[in-house]
Amino acid sequence: MTTERAQQPQENFGRSRRHFLAATGGVAGALALWPAARANAASGKTVAVLGGGVSGLSAAHELAERGYAVTVYEYYDILGGKARSMDVPGTAAGGRKPLPGEHGFRFFPGFYRNLPDTMRRIPVAGNANGVHDNLRGGTEELFARASGRPDLHFPLRRVTTPPAPGDITPSWIRDQLLSVLDLGTRLPAHEAAYFADRLLVHLTSCDARREDQWEKVTWWDFIRAEEMSEEYRTLLGIGQTRNLVATRAEVASTRTVGRVIIEALILWGLLGQGLDGDADIDRVLNSPTSEAWIDPWETHLRALGVEFVTGTQVNEVVYEGGRVTGVRVSARDGGQERAVTADHYVSALPVEHARVTWGKALRAADPQLARCDALRTDWMTGVMFYLRTPTPVVHGHVNCLDSPWSVTAVGQAQFWDGRDFSADYGDGRAHDCLSTIISEWDKPGILYGKTARECTKDEIVAELWAQLKDALNDSGKTTLTDDDRLGWFMDPAVTGLGGPDPQNREQLLIHPTGTLYNRPSAKTAVPNFFLAGDYVRTDVDLATMEGANESARRAVNALLEADNSDTERCRIWELYRPPEMEPLKRVDEVRYRLGLPNTFDLG
């Protein structure tokens, strides 16, 4: 694995490549040290967890607490998957730590409840609620507009006085939506009214209609974006899909967008319903992700007896005689292959890596595995910009609505409890990190007229910086300057840029129509094989860390069931379902069975 140093040509951060972390003891040493999953006196059962990202660590956590002997096999040399932090090589000086880099900024919406429960159970000295106390709330989202167009500021504090029982009626919800759209956007009144009415249709649709009808309808068609103004399409179509979850409104499932992004994240979040305790809508961590979360998690899991085998490539899950009998693995960089065995196996790899490990016999044993081939992933990768001066921009996230590359960003240091970034990281010159994400890799940019996939890394950085300045340097203010930019870092999982075959090892599951039907359950037809990952069917129904954690809980519960264990099952929180809407959904269920449209669907 190679990476590049944070770069900026005139500062000469360097363009050399080197190994980010070498496998301990080399390939031969790693092979000699690989253990099989260990036995444990409490349960007498061993579990091999394949993958050390959020889903794998979540599964290991739940299993270890229940007395299972767990060994986690991870491709990288450090844990956390896409959520991990990465040291930027060659940037530490004067006793400081290297500059922190990441795949992309971490975002913990208030509707997350499964993952926060796990975070509360990860002890941290001085924190009464463990890692959970390292979360900090953002108070505002900035929808930054290009070419001098007025920016849109959305306060993200939930209402201090939640609606009283009986307040949440269709007319009341419609009024609230129209108030928000009128306050925060410049949509024509008739378009705002139409969008509010479409949301009422989705809110009052029964589960059967959502799964059978709206899962097959794109968000673009559901809100009739093609017939509306450019402002409507940009704000309510592209801005709520491509920029947030890397999927295009023209293909995104209405069920997923409406249920998770519009209802759980925005509507119920603003109304303070179904949230994690007193959480607000937007939360981030108070330091680099690994420092604030992953490292304490690893320490805690090791204390519970979990073992980790890093630098490991999972090659094949071996199926014989109705069960999984082992897993063929090798060192990440090649070398001799060997088999590891356990009583149970939890595949917690991302879907694009998991499905290539399932051979014909295993796929024949459970047809849902073959359906995973239809699941789609896309690129959603970040670039960290290190700045000479603190540049918070806004106390929350930035959504550059007009950017052709669907850019989002957050100024990180402002959330790090008032610490001086330069005192802890790098050589003392960087005082902030503007963490950005590119969600659209297939549209031409404004600087070179090339897509992100066609650009070299240097061109991507220059183009991305230009799009940020186009969005943020307007209305008479200059937020970003070239002189202030000290260096940059991009996830080394992206390779081959500027060449004929660019690759990204860390992609994101996207949600075009019909995705739901191809998502597998955590329980498989093979009695000792279970699935965890954000592609597994969960109530969250979106590629998120919350979905990864929920899927792990479901996998562990299925494993406990297979073991006929009397151990307490993992609790699973589902998305908020307002009781006031249930009578309307029951009416809609009858209408759906009769072939009639939703009561509020006036065409």
Short mmCIF file of C-alpha atoms in Angstrom, two decimals, residues 256-568:
data_model
loop_
_atom_site.label_atom_id
_atom_site.label_comp_id
_atom_site.label_asym_id
_atom_site.label_seq_id
_atom_site.Cartn_x
_atom_site.Cartn_y
_atom_site.Cartn_z
CA THR A 256 -34.44 5.08 0.35
CA VAL A 257 -34.14 8.82 -0.26
CA GLY A 258 -37.56 9.61 1.17
CA ARG A 259 -37.37 7.37 4.20
CA VAL A 260 -33.82 7.99 5.38
CA ILE A 261 -32.61 11.33 4.05
CA ILE A 262 -35.82 13.33 3.97
CA GLU A 263 -37.77 11.78 6.85
CA ALA A 264 -35.24 10.47 9.40
CA LEU A 265 -32.39 12.91 8.79
CA ILE A 266 -34.21 16.15 8.04
CA LEU A 267 -37.88 16.13 9.01
CA TRP A 268 -37.89 14.05 12.19
CA GLY A 269 -34.44 15.35 13.04
CA LEU A 270 -35.61 18.97 13.01
CA LEU A 271 -38.63 17.98 15.08
CA GLY A 272 -36.44 16.13 17.60
CA GLN A 273 -38.12 12.77 17.04
CA GLY A 274 -36.35 9.39 17.02
CA LEU A 275 -32.93 10.81 17.86
CA ASP A 276 -30.07 9.53 19.98
CA GLY A 277 -30.92 11.02 23.36
CA ASP A 278 -30.51 14.80 23.21
CA ALA A 279 -28.49 14.69 19.99
CA ASP A 280 -28.82 17.28 17.28
CA ILE A 281 -29.04 16.48 13.57
CA ASP A 282 -25.35 16.86 12.73
CA ARG A 283 -22.46 15.47 14.81
CA VAL A 284 -18.75 14.99 14.25
CA LEU A 285 -15.86 13.79 16.41
CA ASN A 286 -13.62 16.03 18.50
CA SER A 287 -10.35 14.72 17.00
CA PRO A 288 -9.21 12.45 14.14
CA THR A 289 -11.48 9.42 13.90
CA SER A 290 -8.94 6.82 14.97
CA GLU A 291 -7.85 8.86 17.98
CA ALA A 292 -11.39 9.64 19.11
CA TRP A 293 -12.99 6.29 18.36
CA ILE A 294 -11.17 3.46 16.55
CA ASP A 295 -8.05 3.29 18.76
CA PRO A 296 -10.04 3.16 22.04
CA TRP A 297 -12.29 0.57 20.40
CA GLU A 298 -9.35 -1.64 19.48
CA THR A 299 -7.95 -1.32 23.01
CA HIS A 300 -11.29 -2.31 24.51
CA LEU A 301 -11.77 -5.26 22.17
CA ARG A 302 -8.30 -6.56 22.94
CA ALA A 303 -9.16 -6.33 26.63
CA LEU A 304 -12.24 -8.47 25.88
CA GLY A 305 -9.96 -11.09 24.29
CA VAL A 306 -10.45 -10.26 20.61
CA GLU A 307 -7.42 -10.95 18.45
CA PHE A 308 -6.56 -9.14 15.23
CA VAL A 309 -4.66 -10.40 12.22
CA THR A 310 -3.93 -7.42 9.97
CA GLY A 311 -2.37 -7.20 6.53
CA THR A 312 -4.56 -10.13 5.52
CA GLN A 313 -6.25 -10.76 2.19
CA VAL A 314 -9.38 -12.94 2.33
CA ASN A 315 -9.36 -15.05 -0.83
CA GLU A 316 -12.18 -17.59 -0.50
CA VAL A 317 -14.82 -18.73 1.93
CA VAL A 318 -14.70 -22.53 1.61
CA TYR A 319 -18.04 -24.38 1.60
CA GLU A 320 -18.26 -28.15 1.93
CA GLY A 321 -20.89 -30.55 3.22
CA GLY A 322 -23.49 -27.91 4.00
CA ARG A 323 -21.22 -25.67 6.08
CA VAL A 324 -18.36 -23.25 5.78
CA THR A 325 -15.28 -25.26 6.69
CA GLY A 326 -12.64 -22.54 6.53
CA VAL A 327 -11.39 -19.41 4.86
CA ARG A 328 -8.39 -19.21 2.54
CA VAL A 329 -6.27 -16.17 3.34
CA SER A 330 -2.87 -14.82 2.43
CA ALA A 331 -0.74 -11.83 3.25
CA ARG A 332 -2.09 -8.68 1.64
CA ASP A 333 0.95 -8.31 -0.61
CA GLY A 334 0.88 -11.96 -1.70
CA GLY A 335 2.71 -15.01 -0.45
CA GLN A 336 1.73 -18.44 0.74
CA GLU A 337 -1.97 -19.11 1.18
CA ARG A 338 -3.33 -20.87 4.24
CA ALA A 339 -6.70 -21.75 5.75
CA VAL A 340 -8.15 -20.46 9.00
CA THR A 341 -10.97 -22.28 10.72
CA ALA A 342 -13.60 -21.49 13.31
CA ASP A 343 -17.02 -22.65 14.44
CA HIS A 344 -18.73 -19.64 12.90
CA TYR A 345 -17.82 -17.09 10.23
CA VAL A 346 -19.01 -13.50 9.86
CA SER A 347 -18.23 -11.92 6.50
CA ALA A 348 -17.90 -8.22 7.27
CA LEU A 349 -16.14 -7.14 4.08
CA PRO A 350 -17.58 -4.43 1.81
CA VAL A 351 -19.83 -6.02 -0.79
CA GLU A 352 -17.44 -5.46 -3.70
CA HIS A 353 -14.76 -7.41 -1.80
CA ALA A 354 -17.04 -9.93 -0.08
CA ARG A 355 -18.77 -11.30 -3.18
CA VAL A 356 -15.53 -12.30 -4.91
CA THR A 357 -14.78 -14.61 -1.96
CA TRP A 358 -18.00 -16.60 -2.44
CA GLY A 359 -17.42 -19.59 -4.71
CA LYS A 360 -19.97 -21.48 -6.81
CA ALA A 361 -20.83 -24.01 -4.11
CA LEU A 362 -21.47 -21.35 -1.49
CA ARG A 363 -23.55 -19.29 -3.89
CA ALA A 364 -25.58 -22.37 -4.81
CA ALA A 365 -26.27 -22.97 -1.12
CA ASP A 366 -27.87 -19.53 -0.75
CA PRO A 367 -29.17 -17.73 -3.88
CA GLN A 368 -29.23 -14.36 -2.10
CA LEU A 369 -25.44 -14.31 -2.33
CA ALA A 370 -25.56 -14.35 -6.12
CA ARG A 371 -28.04 -11.47 -6.11
CA CYS A 372 -25.37 -9.33 -4.44
CA ASP A 373 -23.63 -9.19 -7.83
CA ALA A 374 -26.35 -6.74 -8.87
CA LEU A 375 -25.54 -4.31 -6.04
CA ARG A 376 -23.77 -1.21 -7.29
CA THR A 377 -21.00 0.91 -5.82
CA ASP A 378 -19.58 4.27 -6.80
CA TRP A 379 -16.79 6.62 -5.83
CA MET A 380 -17.14 8.99 -2.87
CA THR A 381 -13.65 9.95 -1.77
CA GLY A 382 -12.15 12.81 0.18
CA VAL A 383 -9.23 15.20 -0.03
CA MET A 384 -7.89 16.87 3.11
CA PHE A 385 -6.61 20.43 2.69
CA TYR A 386 -4.24 21.67 5.41
CA LEU A 387 -4.46 25.42 5.95
CA ARG A 388 -2.14 27.99 7.52
CA THR A 389 -4.95 29.78 9.34
CA PRO A 390 -8.11 28.54 11.11
CA THR A 391 -10.87 28.48 8.49
CA PRO A 392 -14.09 27.12 10.02
CA VAL A 393 -16.35 28.43 7.16
CA VAL A 394 -19.50 27.37 9.05
CA HIS A 395 -20.16 25.49 12.30
CA GLY A 396 -21.22 22.36 10.47
CA HIS A 397 -21.03 20.91 6.99
CA VAL A 398 -20.84 22.70 3.65
CA ASN A 399 -22.76 21.45 0.63
CA CYS A 400 -21.49 23.10 -2.56
CA LEU A 401 -24.74 22.80 -4.44
CA ASP A 402 -23.60 24.04 -7.83
CA SER A 403 -20.26 22.24 -7.91
CA PRO A 404 -20.07 19.84 -10.86
CA TRP A 405 -18.24 17.33 -8.66
CA SER A 406 -20.92 17.47 -5.90
CA VAL A 407 -18.45 18.70 -3.29
CA THR A 408 -19.15 18.66 0.44
CA ALA A 409 -16.81 19.78 3.21
CA VAL A 410 -16.31 20.52 6.90
CA GLY A 411 -13.75 22.57 8.78
CA GLN A 412 -12.51 20.10 11.36
CA ALA A 413 -10.34 21.94 13.89
CA GLN A 414 -13.25 24.05 15.17
CA PHE A 415 -14.77 20.90 16.70
CA TRP A 416 -11.58 19.73 18.38
CA ASP A 417 -12.39 21.26 21.78
CA GLY A 418 -10.46 24.47 21.23
CA ARG A 419 -7.13 22.73 20.75
CA ASP A 420 -4.48 24.35 18.59
CA PHE A 421 -4.19 22.09 15.56
CA SER A 422 -0.62 23.28 14.92
CA ALA A 423 0.49 22.29 18.43
CA ASP A 424 -0.48 18.63 17.95
CA TYR A 425 0.01 17.85 14.25
CA GLY A 426 2.52 18.33 11.47
CA ASP A 427 5.42 20.75 11.67
CA GLY A 428 3.51 23.56 13.33
CA ARG A 429 2.49 25.44 10.20
CA ALA A 430 -0.97 23.89 9.65
CA HIS A 431 -3.71 25.38 11.84
CA ASP A 432 -6.75 23.71 10.28
CA CYS A 433 -7.93 20.87 8.07
CA LEU A 434 -10.68 21.46 5.54
CA SER A 435 -11.95 17.95 4.86
CA THR A 436 -13.72 17.66 1.51
CA ILE A 437 -15.48 14.88 -0.41
CA ILE A 438 -15.98 14.42 -4.14
CA SER A 439 -19.20 12.51 -4.85
CA GLU A 440 -19.43 13.04 -8.62
CA TRP A 441 -16.49 11.59 -10.57
CA ASP A 442 -18.06 11.54 -14.03
CA LYS A 443 -18.88 15.17 -14.87
CA PRO A 444 -16.47 17.74 -16.29
CA GLY A 445 -15.00 20.25 -13.88
CA ILE A 446 -14.65 24.01 -14.24
CA LEU A 447 -10.87 24.21 -14.53
CA TYR A 448 -9.78 21.53 -16.99
CA GLY A 449 -13.10 20.42 -18.45
CA LYS A 450 -12.31 16.84 -17.45
CA THR A 451 -14.06 14.40 -15.14
CA ALA A 452 -12.39 13.55 -11.86
CA ARG A 453 -11.61 10.03 -13.09
CA GLU A 454 -9.75 11.52 -16.07
CA CYS A 455 -7.62 13.85 -13.96
CA THR A 456 -4.28 13.22 -12.33
CA LYS A 457 -4.12 13.66 -8.55
CA ASP A 458 -2.59 17.12 -8.95
CA GLU A 459 -5.34 18.09 -11.39
CA ILE A 460 -8.03 16.79 -9.03
CA VAL A 461 -6.62 18.88 -6.19
CA ALA A 462 -6.44 22.01 -8.33
CA GLU A 463 -9.94 21.45 -9.73
CA LEU A 464 -11.44 20.69 -6.33
CA TRP A 465 -9.82 23.78 -4.83
CA ALA A 466 -11.24 25.87 -7.68
CA GLN A 467 -14.75 24.52 -7.10
CA LEU A 468 -14.48 25.25 -3.38
CA LYS A 469 -13.37 28.81 -4.04
CA ASP A 470 -16.17 29.23 -6.59
CA ALA A 471 -18.69 28.28 -3.92
CA LEU A 472 -17.18 29.97 -0.87
CA ASN A 473 -15.49 33.11 -2.21
CA ASP A 474 -18.51 35.19 -3.08
CA SER A 475 -20.88 37.75 -1.61
CA GLY A 476 -17.98 40.14 -1.05
CA LYS A 477 -15.89 37.77 1.07
CA THR A 478 -12.80 35.67 0.44
CA THR A 479 -12.85 32.52 2.54
CA LEU A 480 -10.12 30.51 0.79
CA THR A 481 -6.85 31.82 -0.63
CA ASP A 482 -4.11 30.01 -2.50
CA ASP A 483 -1.45 31.30 -0.11
CA ASP A 484 -3.32 29.76 2.83
CA ARG A 485 -3.25 26.26 1.38
CA LEU A 486 -0.30 24.40 2.81
CA GLY A 487 -0.76 20.82 1.60
CA TRP A 488 -3.22 18.06 0.86
CA PHE A 489 -3.86 14.33 1.25
CA MET A 490 -6.01 11.85 -0.69
CA ASP A 491 -6.94 8.33 0.36
CA PRO A 492 -4.30 6.00 -1.17
CA ALA A 493 -7.10 3.55 -2.02
CA VAL A 494 -7.54 5.66 -5.18
CA THR A 495 -4.89 4.64 -7.71
CA GLY A 496 -4.10 5.02 -11.40
CA LEU A 497 -5.53 8.53 -11.72
CA GLY A 498 -4.61 10.16 -14.99
CA GLY A 499 -4.13 6.74 -16.58
CA PRO A 500 -6.36 4.44 -18.63
CA ASP A 501 -7.74 2.46 -15.68
CA PRO A 502 -8.22 4.43 -12.45
CA GLN A 503 -9.20 2.31 -9.46
CA ASN A 504 -10.77 2.92 -6.06
CA ARG A 505 -10.56 0.09 -3.53
CA GLU A 506 -12.87 1.86 -1.07
CA GLN A 507 -16.14 2.55 -2.85
CA LEU A 508 -19.61 3.25 -1.48
CA LEU A 509 -22.79 1.26 -1.96
CA ILE A 510 -25.33 3.33 -3.88
CA HIS A 511 -29.09 2.93 -4.05
CA PRO A 512 -30.61 2.92 -7.51
CA THR A 513 -34.16 1.65 -7.87
CA GLY A 514 -34.53 -2.04 -7.08
CA THR A 515 -31.51 -2.20 -4.79
CA LEU A 516 -33.66 -3.38 -1.89
CA TYR A 517 -34.53 -6.63 -3.66
CA ASN A 518 -30.86 -7.61 -3.99
CA ARG A 519 -29.74 -6.82 -0.47
CA PRO A 520 -29.18 -10.01 1.53
CA SER A 521 -30.20 -10.72 5.10
CA ALA A 522 -27.57 -11.12 7.82
CA LYS A 523 -28.66 -14.73 8.23
CA THR A 524 -27.77 -16.99 5.33
CA ALA A 525 -28.95 -20.48 4.42
CA VAL A 526 -25.56 -21.79 5.58
CA PRO A 527 -25.89 -22.47 9.33
CA ASN A 528 -22.47 -21.14 10.37
CA PHE A 529 -22.06 -18.26 7.89
CA PHE A 530 -23.38 -14.73 8.48
CA LEU A 531 -23.18 -11.37 6.73
CA ALA A 532 -22.45 -7.93 8.14
CA GLY A 533 -21.89 -4.72 6.22
CA ASP A 534 -23.74 -1.66 5.03
CA TYR A 535 -25.03 -3.62 2.01
CA VAL A 536 -26.94 -6.09 4.21
CA ARG A 537 -30.68 -5.48 4.52
CA THR A 538 -31.34 -3.38 7.61
CA ASP A 539 -34.02 -0.99 8.75
CA VAL A 540 -31.71 1.95 8.03
CA ASP A 541 -31.63 0.96 4.33
CA LEU A 542 -28.71 3.24 3.50
CA ALA A 543 -24.95 2.75 3.19
CA THR A 544 -23.97 4.23 6.55
CA MET A 545 -21.94 3.41 9.63
CA GLU A 546 -25.27 3.00 11.39
CA GLY A 547 -26.31 0.40 8.83
CA ALA A 548 -22.97 -1.37 9.24
CA ASN A 549 -23.46 -1.52 13.00
CA GLU A 550 -27.10 -2.62 12.75
CA SER A 551 -26.18 -5.38 10.30
CA ALA A 552 -23.54 -6.66 12.72
CA ARG A 553 -26.13 -6.83 15.49
CA ARG A 554 -28.44 -8.79 13.21
CA ALA A 555 -25.60 -11.14 12.24
CA VAL A 556 -24.76 -11.78 15.90
CA ASN A 557 -28.41 -12.43 16.76
CA ALA A 558 -28.64 -14.92 13.90
CA LEU A 559 -25.46 -16.62 15.13
CA LEU A 560 -26.86 -16.85 18.67
CA GLU A 561 -30.04 -18.36 17.26
CA ALA A 562 -28.04 -20.93 15.30
CA ASP A 563 -26.19 -21.83 18.51
CA ASN A 564 -29.48 -22.14 20.45
CA SER A 565 -27.89 -19.71 22.87
CA ASP A 566 -29.83 -18.34 25.82
CA THR A 567 -27.57 -15.26 25.80
CA GLU A 568 -29.33 -11.91 25.57
#
